[in-house]
Amino acid sequence: MNDSPATPPLSHRPTLILTGLSGAGMTSALKALEDLGYEVFDNFPLSLIDSLVKETAHDAAPVAIGIDARSRGFDPDAILAAAKRHNAELVFLWSDESTLQKRFTETRRRHPMAKDRPVSAGIKREQEWLHPLRATANHVIDTSDMSAQDLRRQLTSLFGLARGERMTVTIMSFGFKYGVPREADIVMDIRFLANPHWIKELRPQTGLDKDVGDYVRNDPAWAPFMQNFQALIAPLLPRYQQEGKSYLTIAIGCTGGRHRSVFTTEQMHDWLEQQGYSSATLHRDIGR
C-alpha cells in the first residue's frame, strides 16, 4: 500500500501557456514565474505539449509553458486548442507598437517575423497573426509601461502560489497626462484635490514624502472623498471575489502621477490590508 500523499489532480494544478508579441517580455515573465515556484519551459515545440502535460501530470509543481513566434510549429489555432484540451490558462503578453519598436532598436535584435524587412513590418504582421490569441486569452498583460519588477508584481498578483483565499487587489497611481492604465478595472480621478505641484517646496517631492501627504490630507475635500470611496469599494470586493475574480486593479490618477495619486494609493493600500485583502501598490509614473 502506498502511503505517500496523493498528488493533486491535473485540473487543480495550475498550468499556464504564455504567448504574445515578440519583445513584450516573455523571458522576464517566465523568470518571474520560475521564482514563484512554477516549472518553466521556454520556446517549447507546440507538437510536444501533450506529452509534456502528461509527463508532468503527477508532479506537485505547476507548469508554465512559453510559446511564441520562435517556437517550432507555432500556430495560434493549435495553441488555443491545446489550452482548451488541457484546461490551461492562456496568458498573452502585449506592448504597443512604439514600445516594441524602441525595444528592438535598443537591443539591435532582429524581429523573428522581419528577417528581410523593417522591424515595424514584422511587428504589424505579428499583431495581425496573433490577434485570435489576444482576443481569447484568459489574461492580457500590457507591458508597455512596465519595468521587469512591475511585471513580476503583476504575475505575483495573478499567479502567486502563496495567495490566500481572498482576492488580490493592486492599487496603482498614475498620471492622466501619460494615459489611463489599460489593465485597470476601476479608475478614480482625484484631480479635484489641491495640487502640491504648485507649491515650490513640494514640487520635487512625491506622495511618499510626509510633507506632501500632509498637504493632500489637509485639503478639506480629501477626508470625505476617502470615506465615500472606501464605502463604494467595500461592497464591490466580495462580489468580484464571488464571481471568481482572483485579482483586481484599482487605478487612482492625478495630473502627473507623483503627488496626490501616490499618497492616496498608499492610504487605500493600508485600508485594504485592514479589511483583510492581499494588496500591492504600483506607482506607475512617480519617476517621470
PDB file of C-alpha atoms in Angstrom:
ATOM      1  CA  MET A   1       0.000   0.000   0.000  1.00  0.00           C
ATOM      2  CA  ASN A   2       1.355   3.418  -0.957  1.00  0.00           C
ATOM      3  CA  ASP A   3       1.176   5.870   1.980  1.00  0.00           C
ATOM      4  CA  SER A   4       2.650   8.843   0.089  1.00  0.00           C
ATOM      5  CA  PRO A   5       0.438  11.930  -0.164  1.00  0.00           C
ATOM      6  CA  ALA A   6      -1.865  11.941  -3.139  1.00  0.00           C
ATOM      7  CA  THR A   7      -0.823  14.266  -5.948  1.00  0.00           C
ATOM      8  CA  PRO A   8      -3.375  16.949  -6.786  1.00  0.00           C
ATOM      9  CA  PRO A   9      -5.292  16.116  -9.947  1.00  0.00           C
ATOM     10  CA  LEU A  10      -4.198  17.937 -13.072  1.00  0.00           C
ATOM     11  CA  SER A  11      -7.331  20.043 -13.195  1.00  0.00           C
ATOM     12  CA  HIS A  12      -6.401  21.543  -9.786  1.00  0.00           C
ATOM     13  CA  ARG A  13      -2.732  22.089 -10.632  1.00  0.00           C
ATOM     14  CA  PRO A  14      -2.117  25.422 -12.355  1.00  0.00           C
ATOM     15  CA  THR A  15      -0.990  25.102 -15.957  1.00  0.00           C
ATOM     16  CA  LEU A  16      -0.148  28.280 -17.829  1.00  0.00           C
ATOM     17  CA  ILE A  17       0.553  28.793 -21.510  1.00  0.00           C
ATOM     18  CA  LEU A  18       2.337  32.089 -22.127  1.00  0.00           C
ATOM     19  CA  THR A  19       2.458  33.626 -25.559  1.00  0.00           C
ATOM     20  CA  GLY A  20       2.372  37.086 -27.083  1.00  0.00           C
ATOM     21  CA  LEU A  21       4.208  39.596 -29.193  1.00  0.00           C
ATOM     22  CA  SER A  22       7.955  39.334 -29.646  1.00  0.00           C
ATOM     23  CA  GLY A  23       9.641  41.850 -27.353  1.00  0.00           C
ATOM     24  CA  ALA A  24       6.706  42.071 -24.942  1.00  0.00           C
ATOM     25  CA  GLY A  25       8.547  40.440 -22.027  1.00  0.00           C
ATOM     26  CA  MET A  26       8.219  36.674 -22.353  1.00  0.00           C
ATOM     27  CA  THR A  27      11.679  35.965 -20.907  1.00  0.00           C
ATOM     28  CA  SER A  28      11.117  38.243 -17.907  1.00  0.00           C
ATOM     29  CA  ALA A  29       7.677  36.737 -17.294  1.00  0.00           C
ATOM     30  CA  LEU A  30       8.971  33.172 -17.314  1.00  0.00           C
ATOM     31  CA  LYS A  31      11.805  34.067 -14.933  1.00  0.00           C
ATOM     32  CA  ALA A  32       9.289  35.623 -12.552  1.00  0.00           C
ATOM     33  CA  LEU A  33       7.058  32.535 -12.688  1.00  0.00           C
ATOM     34  CA  GLU A  34      10.054  30.284 -12.066  1.00  0.00           C
ATOM     35  CA  ASP A  35      10.801  32.307  -8.927  1.00  0.00           C
ATOM     36  CA  LEU A  36       7.165  31.805  -7.901  1.00  0.00           C
ATOM     37  CA  GLY A  37       7.633  28.023  -7.980  1.00  0.00           C
ATOM     38  CA  TYR A  38       6.496  27.144 -11.483  1.00  0.00           C
ATOM     39  CA  GLU A  39       8.351  24.612 -13.607  1.00  0.00           C
ATOM     40  CA  VAL A  40       9.092  26.668 -16.699  1.00  0.00           C
ATOM     41  CA  PHE A  41       9.533  25.560 -20.318  1.00  0.00           C
ATOM     42  CA  ASP A  42      10.616  28.278 -22.746  1.00  0.00           C
ATOM     43  CA  ASN A  43      10.350  28.259 -26.555  1.00  0.00           C
ATOM     44  CA  PHE A  44       8.662  24.879 -26.346  1.00  0.00           C
ATOM     45  CA  PRO A  45       7.705  22.959 -29.523  1.00  0.00           C
ATOM     46  CA  LEU A  46       3.947  23.032 -29.876  1.00  0.00           C
ATOM     47  CA  SER A  47       3.788  19.410 -31.016  1.00  0.00           C
ATOM     48  CA  LEU A  48       5.229  18.239 -27.685  1.00  0.00           C
ATOM     49  CA  ILE A  49       2.801  19.997 -25.339  1.00  0.00           C
ATOM     50  CA  ASP A  50       0.525  16.961 -24.951  1.00  0.00           C
ATOM     51  CA  SER A  51       3.477  14.780 -23.956  1.00  0.00           C
ATOM     52  CA  LEU A  52       4.788  17.415 -21.538  1.00  0.00           C
ATOM     53  CA  VAL A  53       1.465  17.857 -19.757  1.00  0.00           C
ATOM     54  CA  LYS A  54       1.041  14.090 -19.494  1.00  0.00           C
ATOM     55  CA  GLU A  55       4.579  13.620 -18.155  1.00  0.00           C
ATOM     56  CA  THR A  56       4.203  16.327 -15.506  1.00  0.00           C
ATOM     57  CA  ALA A  57       0.622  15.465 -14.546  1.00  0.00           C
ATOM     58  CA  HIS A  58       1.673  13.837 -11.268  1.00  0.00           C
ATOM     59  CA  ASP A  59       4.205  16.489 -10.275  1.00  0.00           C
ATOM     60  CA  ALA A  60       3.325  18.849  -7.455  1.00  0.00           C
ATOM     61  CA  ALA A  61       4.845  21.910  -9.136  1.00  0.00           C
ATOM     62  CA  PRO A  62       2.657  23.894 -11.528  1.00  0.00           C
ATOM     63  CA  VAL A  63       3.802  24.320 -15.129  1.00  0.00           C
ATOM     64  CA  ALA A  64       4.315  27.440 -17.254  1.00  0.00           C
ATOM     65  CA  ILE A  65       4.951  26.894 -20.962  1.00  0.00           C
ATOM     66  CA  GLY A  66       6.285  29.722 -23.105  1.00  0.00           C
ATOM     67  CA  ILE A  67       5.429  29.590 -26.813  1.00  0.00           C
ATOM     68  CA  ASP A  68       5.975  32.411 -29.276  1.00  0.00           C
ATOM     69  CA  ALA A  69       6.848  33.045 -32.900  1.00  0.00           C
ATOM     70  CA  ARG A  70      10.296  31.495 -32.352  1.00  0.00           C
ATOM     71  CA  SER A  71       8.815  28.146 -31.327  1.00  0.00           C
ATOM     72  CA  ARG A  72       8.800  25.227 -33.740  1.00  0.00           C
ATOM     73  CA  GLY A  73       5.352  24.602 -35.188  1.00  0.00           C
ATOM     74  CA  PHE A  74       3.943  27.842 -33.773  1.00  0.00           C
ATOM     75  CA  ASP A  75       0.292  28.219 -34.760  1.00  0.00           C
ATOM     76  CA  PRO A  76      -2.343  30.351 -32.984  1.00  0.00           C
ATOM     77  CA  ASP A  77      -5.212  27.934 -33.615  1.00  0.00           C
ATOM     78  CA  ALA A  78      -3.207  24.985 -32.310  1.00  0.00           C
ATOM     79  CA  ILE A  79      -2.279  26.943 -29.163  1.00  0.00           C
ATOM     80  CA  LEU A  80      -5.929  27.723 -28.474  1.00  0.00           C
ATOM     81  CA  ALA A  81      -6.808  24.074 -28.950  1.00  0.00           C
ATOM     82  CA  ALA A  82      -4.014  22.946 -26.605  1.00  0.00           C
ATOM     83  CA  ALA A  83      -5.073  25.408 -23.903  1.00  0.00           C
ATOM     84  CA  LYS A  84      -8.663  24.151 -24.110  1.00  0.00           C
ATOM     85  CA  ARG A  85      -7.601  20.491 -24.219  1.00  0.00           C
ATOM     86  CA  HIS A  86      -5.520  20.778 -21.049  1.00  0.00           C
ATOM     87  CA  ASN A  87      -7.671  23.312 -19.190  1.00  0.00           C
ATOM     88  CA  ALA A  88      -4.708  25.693 -19.169  1.00  0.00           C
ATOM     89  CA  GLU A  89      -4.892  29.433 -18.575  1.00  0.00           C
ATOM     90  CA  LEU A  90      -3.723  31.353 -21.627  1.00  0.00           C
ATOM     91  CA  VAL A  91      -1.623  34.448 -20.861  1.00  0.00           C
ATOM     92  CA  PHE A  92      -0.956  36.934 -23.667  1.00  0.00           C
ATOM     93  CA  LEU A  93       1.858  39.487 -23.310  1.00  0.00           C
ATOM     94  CA  TRP A  94       1.367  42.641 -25.328  1.00  0.00           C
ATOM     95  CA  SER A  95       3.024  46.053 -25.817  1.00  0.00           C
ATOM     96  CA  ASP A  96       2.137  48.971 -28.041  1.00  0.00           C
ATOM     97  CA  GLU A  97       3.891  49.323 -31.365  1.00  0.00           C
ATOM     98  CA  SER A  98       6.133  52.243 -30.427  1.00  0.00           C
ATOM     99  CA  THR A  99       7.387  50.443 -27.316  1.00  0.00           C
ATOM    100  CA  LEU A 100       8.198  47.278 -29.269  1.00  0.00           C
ATOM    101  CA  GLN A 101       9.973  49.331 -31.944  1.00  0.00           C
ATOM    102  CA  LYS A 102      12.065  51.024 -29.262  1.00  0.00           C
ATOM    103  CA  ARG A 103      12.979  47.731 -27.578  1.00  0.00           C
ATOM    104  CA  PHE A 104      14.148  46.113 -30.806  1.00  0.00           C
ATOM    105  CA  THR A 105      16.113  49.240 -31.726  1.00  0.00           C
ATOM    106  CA  GLU A 106      17.829  49.383 -28.330  1.00  0.00           C
ATOM    107  CA  THR A 107      18.772  45.684 -28.298  1.00  0.00           C
ATOM    108  CA  ARG A 108      19.585  45.633 -32.041  1.00  0.00           C
ATOM    109  CA  ARG A 109      17.888  42.275 -32.325  1.00  0.00           C
ATOM    110  CA  ARG A 110      16.012  41.105 -35.392  1.00  0.00           C
ATOM    111  CA  HIS A 111      12.303  40.670 -35.181  1.00  0.00           C
ATOM    112  CA  PRO A 112      11.512  36.969 -35.835  1.00  0.00           C
ATOM    113  CA  MET A 113       8.960  37.966 -38.480  1.00  0.00           C
ATOM    114  CA  ALA A 114      11.068  40.673 -40.115  1.00  0.00           C
ATOM    115  CA  LYS A 115      14.298  38.983 -41.124  1.00  0.00           C
ATOM    116  CA  ASP A 116      14.259  40.619 -44.563  1.00  0.00           C
ATOM    117  CA  ARG A 117      12.162  43.686 -43.813  1.00  0.00           C
ATOM    118  CA  PRO A 118      11.933  46.597 -41.303  1.00  0.00           C
ATOM    119  CA  VAL A 119      11.111  45.829 -37.669  1.00  0.00           C
ATOM    120  CA  SER A 120       7.869  47.806 -37.959  1.00  0.00           C
ATOM    121  CA  ALA A 121       6.651  45.472 -40.700  1.00  0.00           C
ATOM    122  CA  GLY A 122       7.366  42.426 -38.545  1.00  0.00           C
ATOM    123  CA  ILE A 123       5.505  43.937 -35.588  1.00  0.00           C
ATOM    124  CA  LYS A 124       2.418  44.681 -37.683  1.00  0.00           C
ATOM    125  CA  ARG A 125       2.447  41.231 -39.253  1.00  0.00           C
ATOM    126  CA  GLU A 126       2.740  39.525 -35.870  1.00  0.00           C
ATOM    127  CA  GLN A 127      -0.044  41.681 -34.367  1.00  0.00           C
ATOM    128  CA  GLU A 128      -2.416  40.572 -37.103  1.00  0.00           C
ATOM    129  CA  TRP A 129      -1.358  36.924 -36.896  1.00  0.00           C
ATOM    130  CA  LEU A 130      -1.752  36.697 -33.118  1.00  0.00           C
ATOM    131  CA  HIS A 131      -4.985  38.666 -32.832  1.00  0.00           C
ATOM    132  CA  PRO A 132      -7.078  35.491 -32.172  1.00  0.00           C
ATOM    133  CA  LEU A 133      -4.830  34.627 -29.225  1.00  0.00           C
ATOM    134  CA  ARG A 134      -5.110  38.075 -27.698  1.00  0.00           C
ATOM    135  CA  ALA A 135      -8.876  38.109 -28.182  1.00  0.00           C
ATOM    136  CA  THR A 136      -9.314  34.714 -26.490  1.00  0.00           C
ATOM    137  CA  ALA A 137      -6.647  34.817 -23.749  1.00  0.00           C
ATOM    138  CA  ASN A 138      -7.668  34.499 -20.101  1.00  0.00           C
ATOM    139  CA  HIS A 139      -5.219  37.265 -19.225  1.00  0.00           C
ATOM    140  CA  VAL A 140      -3.819  40.033 -21.438  1.00  0.00           C
ATOM    141  CA  ILE A 141      -0.882  41.842 -19.816  1.00  0.00           C
ATOM    142  CA  ASP A 142       0.189  45.138 -21.354  1.00  0.00           C
ATOM    143  CA  THR A 143       3.896  45.606 -20.589  1.00  0.00           C
ATOM    144  CA  SER A 144       4.270  48.922 -22.459  1.00  0.00           C
ATOM    145  CA  ASP A 145       4.846  50.964 -19.297  1.00  0.00           C
ATOM    146  CA  MET A 146       6.094  48.144 -17.084  1.00  0.00           C
ATOM    147  CA  SER A 147       9.572  47.565 -15.706  1.00  0.00           C
ATOM    148  CA  ALA A 148      10.662  43.981 -15.080  1.00  0.00           C
ATOM    149  CA  GLN A 149       9.783  44.495 -11.404  1.00  0.00           C
ATOM    150  CA  ASP A 150       6.318  45.796 -12.294  1.00  0.00           C
ATOM    151  CA  LEU A 151       5.734  42.702 -14.440  1.00  0.00           C
ATOM    152  CA  ARG A 152       6.863  40.488 -11.575  1.00  0.00           C
ATOM    153  CA  ARG A 153       4.356  42.164  -9.241  1.00  0.00           C
ATOM    154  CA  GLN A 154       1.564  41.696 -11.762  1.00  0.00           C
ATOM    155  CA  LEU A 155       2.346  37.996 -12.215  1.00  0.00           C
ATOM    156  CA  THR A 156       2.634  37.503  -8.463  1.00  0.00           C
ATOM    157  CA  SER A 157      -0.777  39.091  -8.057  1.00  0.00           C
ATOM    158  CA  LEU A 158      -2.245  36.838 -10.746  1.00  0.00           C
ATOM    159  CA  PHE A 159      -0.468  33.527 -10.219  1.00  0.00           C
ATOM    160  CA  GLY A 160       1.390  33.607  -6.892  1.00  0.00           C
ATOM    161  CA  LEU A 161       1.040  30.165  -5.340  1.00  0.00           C
ATOM    162  CA  ALA A 162       1.074  31.534  -1.816  1.00  0.00           C
ATOM    163  CA  ARG A 163      -2.106  33.523  -2.330  1.00  0.00           C
ATOM    164  CA  GLY A 164      -4.721  33.235   0.352  1.00  0.00           C
ATOM    165  CA  GLU A 165      -8.303  32.504  -0.437  1.00  0.00           C
ATOM    166  CA  ARG A 166      -9.088  36.198  -0.747  1.00  0.00           C
ATOM    167  CA  MET A 167      -8.731  38.217  -3.899  1.00  0.00           C
ATOM    168  CA  THR A 168      -5.512  40.160  -4.519  1.00  0.00           C
ATOM    169  CA  VAL A 169      -6.042  43.866  -5.134  1.00  0.00           C
ATOM    170  CA  THR A 170      -3.450  46.046  -6.859  1.00  0.00           C
ATOM    171  CA  ILE A 171      -3.696  49.778  -6.174  1.00  0.00           C
ATOM    172  CA  MET A 172      -1.968  51.806  -8.878  1.00  0.00           C
ATOM    173  CA  SER A 173      -1.187  55.507  -9.010  1.00  0.00           C
ATOM    174  CA  PHE A 174      -0.821  57.156 -12.413  1.00  0.00           C
ATOM    175  CA  GLY A 175      -0.792  60.487 -14.219  1.00  0.00           C
ATOM    176  CA  PHE A 176      -3.586  61.264 -16.662  1.00  0.00           C
ATOM    177  CA  LYS A 177      -1.072  63.151 -18.832  1.00  0.00           C
ATOM    178  CA  TYR A 178       0.554  59.759 -19.573  1.00  0.00           C
ATOM    179  CA  GLY A 179      -2.682  57.913 -20.265  1.00  0.00           C
ATOM    180  CA  VAL A 180      -5.080  55.708 -18.288  1.00  0.00           C
ATOM    181  CA  PRO A 181      -3.629  52.248 -17.418  1.00  0.00           C
ATOM    182  CA  ARG A 182      -5.088  49.650 -19.769  1.00  0.00           C
ATOM    183  CA  GLU A 183      -5.147  46.968 -17.091  1.00  0.00           C
ATOM    184  CA  ALA A 184      -7.291  48.998 -14.664  1.00  0.00           C
ATOM    185  CA  ASP A 185     -10.643  47.534 -13.593  1.00  0.00           C
ATOM    186  CA  ILE A 186     -11.667  50.652 -11.645  1.00  0.00           C
ATOM    187  CA  VAL A 187     -10.363  54.183 -12.327  1.00  0.00           C
ATOM    188  CA  MET A 188     -10.686  57.086  -9.899  1.00  0.00           C
ATOM    189  CA  ASP A 189      -9.850  60.678 -10.883  1.00  0.00           C
ATOM    190  CA  ILE A 190      -8.626  62.820  -7.948  1.00  0.00           C
ATOM    191  CA  ARG A 191      -7.553  65.900  -9.872  1.00  0.00           C
ATOM    192  CA  PHE A 192     -10.179  67.859  -7.906  1.00  0.00           C
ATOM    193  CA  LEU A 193      -7.814  67.911  -4.894  1.00  0.00           C
ATOM    194  CA  ALA A 194      -5.377  70.781  -4.298  1.00  0.00           C
ATOM    195  CA  ASN A 195      -2.203  70.107  -6.294  1.00  0.00           C
ATOM    196  CA  PRO A 196       1.151  70.084  -4.394  1.00  0.00           C
ATOM    197  CA  HIS A 197       2.893  70.645  -7.739  1.00  0.00           C
ATOM    198  CA  TRP A 198       2.152  74.366  -7.420  1.00  0.00           C
ATOM    199  CA  ILE A 199       3.928  74.597  -4.047  1.00  0.00           C
ATOM    200  CA  LYS A 200       7.605  75.276  -4.753  1.00  0.00           C
ATOM    201  CA  GLU A 201       8.901  73.313  -1.762  1.00  0.00           C
ATOM    202  CA  LEU A 202       6.697  70.298  -2.514  1.00  0.00           C
ATOM    203  CA  ARG A 203       7.160  70.071  -6.277  1.00  0.00           C
ATOM    204  CA  PRO A 204      10.358  67.945  -6.212  1.00  0.00           C
ATOM    205  CA  GLN A 205       8.897  65.603  -3.577  1.00  0.00           C
ATOM    206  CA  THR A 206       6.390  62.782  -4.077  1.00  0.00           C
ATOM    207  CA  GLY A 207       3.327  61.416  -2.341  1.00  0.00           C
ATOM    208  CA  LEU A 208       5.629  59.121  -0.368  1.00  0.00           C
ATOM    209  CA  ASP A 209       7.046  62.139   1.487  1.00  0.00           C
ATOM    210  CA  LYS A 210       5.381  63.311   4.698  1.00  0.00           C
ATOM    211  CA  ASP A 211       5.095  66.976   3.700  1.00  0.00           C
ATOM    212  CA  VAL A 212       3.213  66.092   0.525  1.00  0.00           C
ATOM    213  CA  GLY A 213       0.997  63.650   2.396  1.00  0.00           C
ATOM    214  CA  ASP A 214       0.142  66.278   4.993  1.00  0.00           C
ATOM    215  CA  TYR A 215      -0.703  68.790   2.256  1.00  0.00           C
ATOM    216  CA  VAL A 216      -3.054  66.390   0.486  1.00  0.00           C
ATOM    217  CA  ARG A 217      -4.639  65.214   3.740  1.00  0.00           C
ATOM    218  CA  ASN A 218      -5.301  68.818   4.809  1.00  0.00           C
ATOM    219  CA  ASP A 219      -7.443  69.506   1.745  1.00  0.00           C
ATOM    220  CA  PRO A 220     -10.991  69.669   3.216  1.00  0.00           C
ATOM    221  CA  ALA A 221     -12.249  67.527   0.338  1.00  0.00           C
ATOM    222  CA  TRP A 222      -9.809  64.647   0.906  1.00  0.00           C
ATOM    223  CA  ALA A 223     -11.272  63.009   4.047  1.00  0.00           C
ATOM    224  CA  PRO A 224     -14.915  62.903   2.858  1.00  0.00           C
ATOM    225  CA  PHE A 225     -13.724  61.669  -0.538  1.00  0.00           C
ATOM    226  CA  MET A 226     -11.774  58.803   1.049  1.00  0.00           C
ATOM    227  CA  GLN A 227     -14.723  57.876   3.246  1.00  0.00           C
ATOM    228  CA  ASN A 228     -17.056  57.746   0.251  1.00  0.00           C
ATOM    229  CA  PHE A 229     -14.541  55.980  -1.980  1.00  0.00           C
ATOM    230  CA  GLN A 230     -13.987  53.252   0.595  1.00  0.00           C
ATOM    231  CA  ALA A 231     -17.736  52.948   1.112  1.00  0.00           C
ATOM    232  CA  LEU A 232     -18.089  52.452  -2.647  1.00  0.00           C
ATOM    233  CA  ILE A 233     -15.308  49.866  -2.908  1.00  0.00           C
ATOM    234  CA  ALA A 234     -16.115  47.822   0.223  1.00  0.00           C
ATOM    235  CA  PRO A 235     -19.278  46.074  -1.069  1.00  0.00           C
ATOM    236  CA  LEU A 236     -17.780  45.534  -4.536  1.00  0.00           C
ATOM    237  CA  LEU A 237     -14.784  43.472  -3.434  1.00  0.00           C
ATOM    238  CA  PRO A 238     -16.663  40.430  -2.096  1.00  0.00           C
ATOM    239  CA  ARG A 239     -18.907  40.442  -5.158  1.00  0.00           C
ATOM    240  CA  TYR A 240     -15.923  40.438  -7.509  1.00  0.00           C
ATOM    241  CA  GLN A 241     -14.476  37.583  -5.486  1.00  0.00           C
ATOM    242  CA  GLN A 242     -17.722  35.614  -5.628  1.00  0.00           C
ATOM    243  CA  GLU A 243     -17.590  35.903  -9.413  1.00  0.00           C
ATOM    244  CA  GLY A 244     -14.236  34.105  -9.349  1.00  0.00           C
ATOM    245  CA  LYS A 245     -12.025  37.136  -9.906  1.00  0.00           C
ATOM    246  CA  SER A 246      -8.667  36.378  -8.298  1.00  0.00           C
ATOM    247  CA  TYR A 247      -7.216  39.858  -8.822  1.00  0.00           C
ATOM    248  CA  LEU A 248      -8.471  43.417  -9.207  1.00  0.00           C
ATOM    249  CA  THR A 249      -6.639  46.584 -10.261  1.00  0.00           C
ATOM    250  CA  ILE A 250      -7.796  49.950  -8.930  1.00  0.00           C
ATOM    251  CA  ALA A 251      -6.091  52.904 -10.617  1.00  0.00           C
ATOM    252  CA  ILE A 252      -6.029  56.312  -8.917  1.00  0.00           C
ATOM    253  CA  GLY A 253      -4.988  59.198 -11.120  1.00  0.00           C
ATOM    254  CA  CYS A 254      -3.917  62.802 -10.745  1.00  0.00           C
ATOM    255  CA  THR A 255      -2.297  65.054 -13.333  1.00  0.00           C
ATOM    256  CA  GLY A 256       1.302  63.845 -13.212  1.00  0.00           C
ATOM    257  CA  GLY A 257       1.105  60.734 -11.039  1.00  0.00           C
ATOM    258  CA  ARG A 258       3.662  61.942  -8.466  1.00  0.00           C
ATOM    259  CA  HIS A 259       1.805  63.601  -5.575  1.00  0.00           C
ATOM    260  CA  ARG A 260      -1.938  63.248  -4.890  1.00  0.00           C
ATOM    261  CA  SER A 261      -2.442  59.838  -6.504  1.00  0.00           C
ATOM    262  CA  VAL A 262       0.664  58.367  -4.856  1.00  0.00           C
ATOM    263  CA  PHE A 263      -0.375  59.421  -1.349  1.00  0.00           C
ATOM    264  CA  THR A 264      -3.973  58.312  -1.855  1.00  0.00           C
ATOM    265  CA  THR A 265      -2.839  54.961  -3.258  1.00  0.00           C
ATOM    266  CA  GLU A 266      -0.743  54.302  -0.173  1.00  0.00           C
ATOM    267  CA  GLN A 267      -3.684  55.166   2.085  1.00  0.00           C
ATOM    268  CA  MET A 268      -6.008  52.850   0.144  1.00  0.00           C
ATOM    269  CA  HIS A 269      -3.430  50.067   0.383  1.00  0.00           C
ATOM    270  CA  ASP A 270      -3.345  50.388   4.187  1.00  0.00           C
ATOM    271  CA  TRP A 271      -7.151  50.353   4.347  1.00  0.00           C
ATOM    272  CA  LEU A 272      -7.401  47.243   2.151  1.00  0.00           C
ATOM    273  CA  GLU A 273      -4.887  45.406   4.323  1.00  0.00           C
ATOM    274  CA  GLN A 274      -7.008  46.281   7.343  1.00  0.00           C
ATOM    275  CA  GLN A 275     -10.012  44.769   5.544  1.00  0.00           C
ATOM    276  CA  GLY A 276      -8.098  41.502   5.167  1.00  0.00           C
ATOM    277  CA  TYR A 277      -7.291  41.721   1.471  1.00  0.00           C
ATOM    278  CA  SER A 278      -3.910  40.969  -0.028  1.00  0.00           C
ATOM    279  CA  SER A 279      -2.913  44.284  -1.552  1.00  0.00           C
ATOM    280  CA  ALA A 280       0.001  45.520  -3.645  1.00  0.00           C
ATOM    281  CA  THR A 281       0.908  49.050  -4.702  1.00  0.00           C
ATOM    282  CA  LEU A 282       2.317  50.231  -8.007  1.00  0.00           C
ATOM    283  CA  HIS A 283       3.306  53.844  -8.713  1.00  0.00           C
ATOM    284  CA  ARG A 284       3.494  53.891 -12.487  1.00  0.00           C
ATOM    285  CA  ASP A 285       4.553  57.472 -13.119  1.00  0.00           C
ATOM    286  CA  ILE A 286       6.286  58.508  -9.896  1.00  0.00           C
ATOM    287  CA  GLY A 287       9.682  58.670 -11.603  1.00  0.00           C
ATOM    288  CA  ARG A 288       8.628  60.769 -14.582  1.00  0.00           C
TER     289      ARG A 288
END
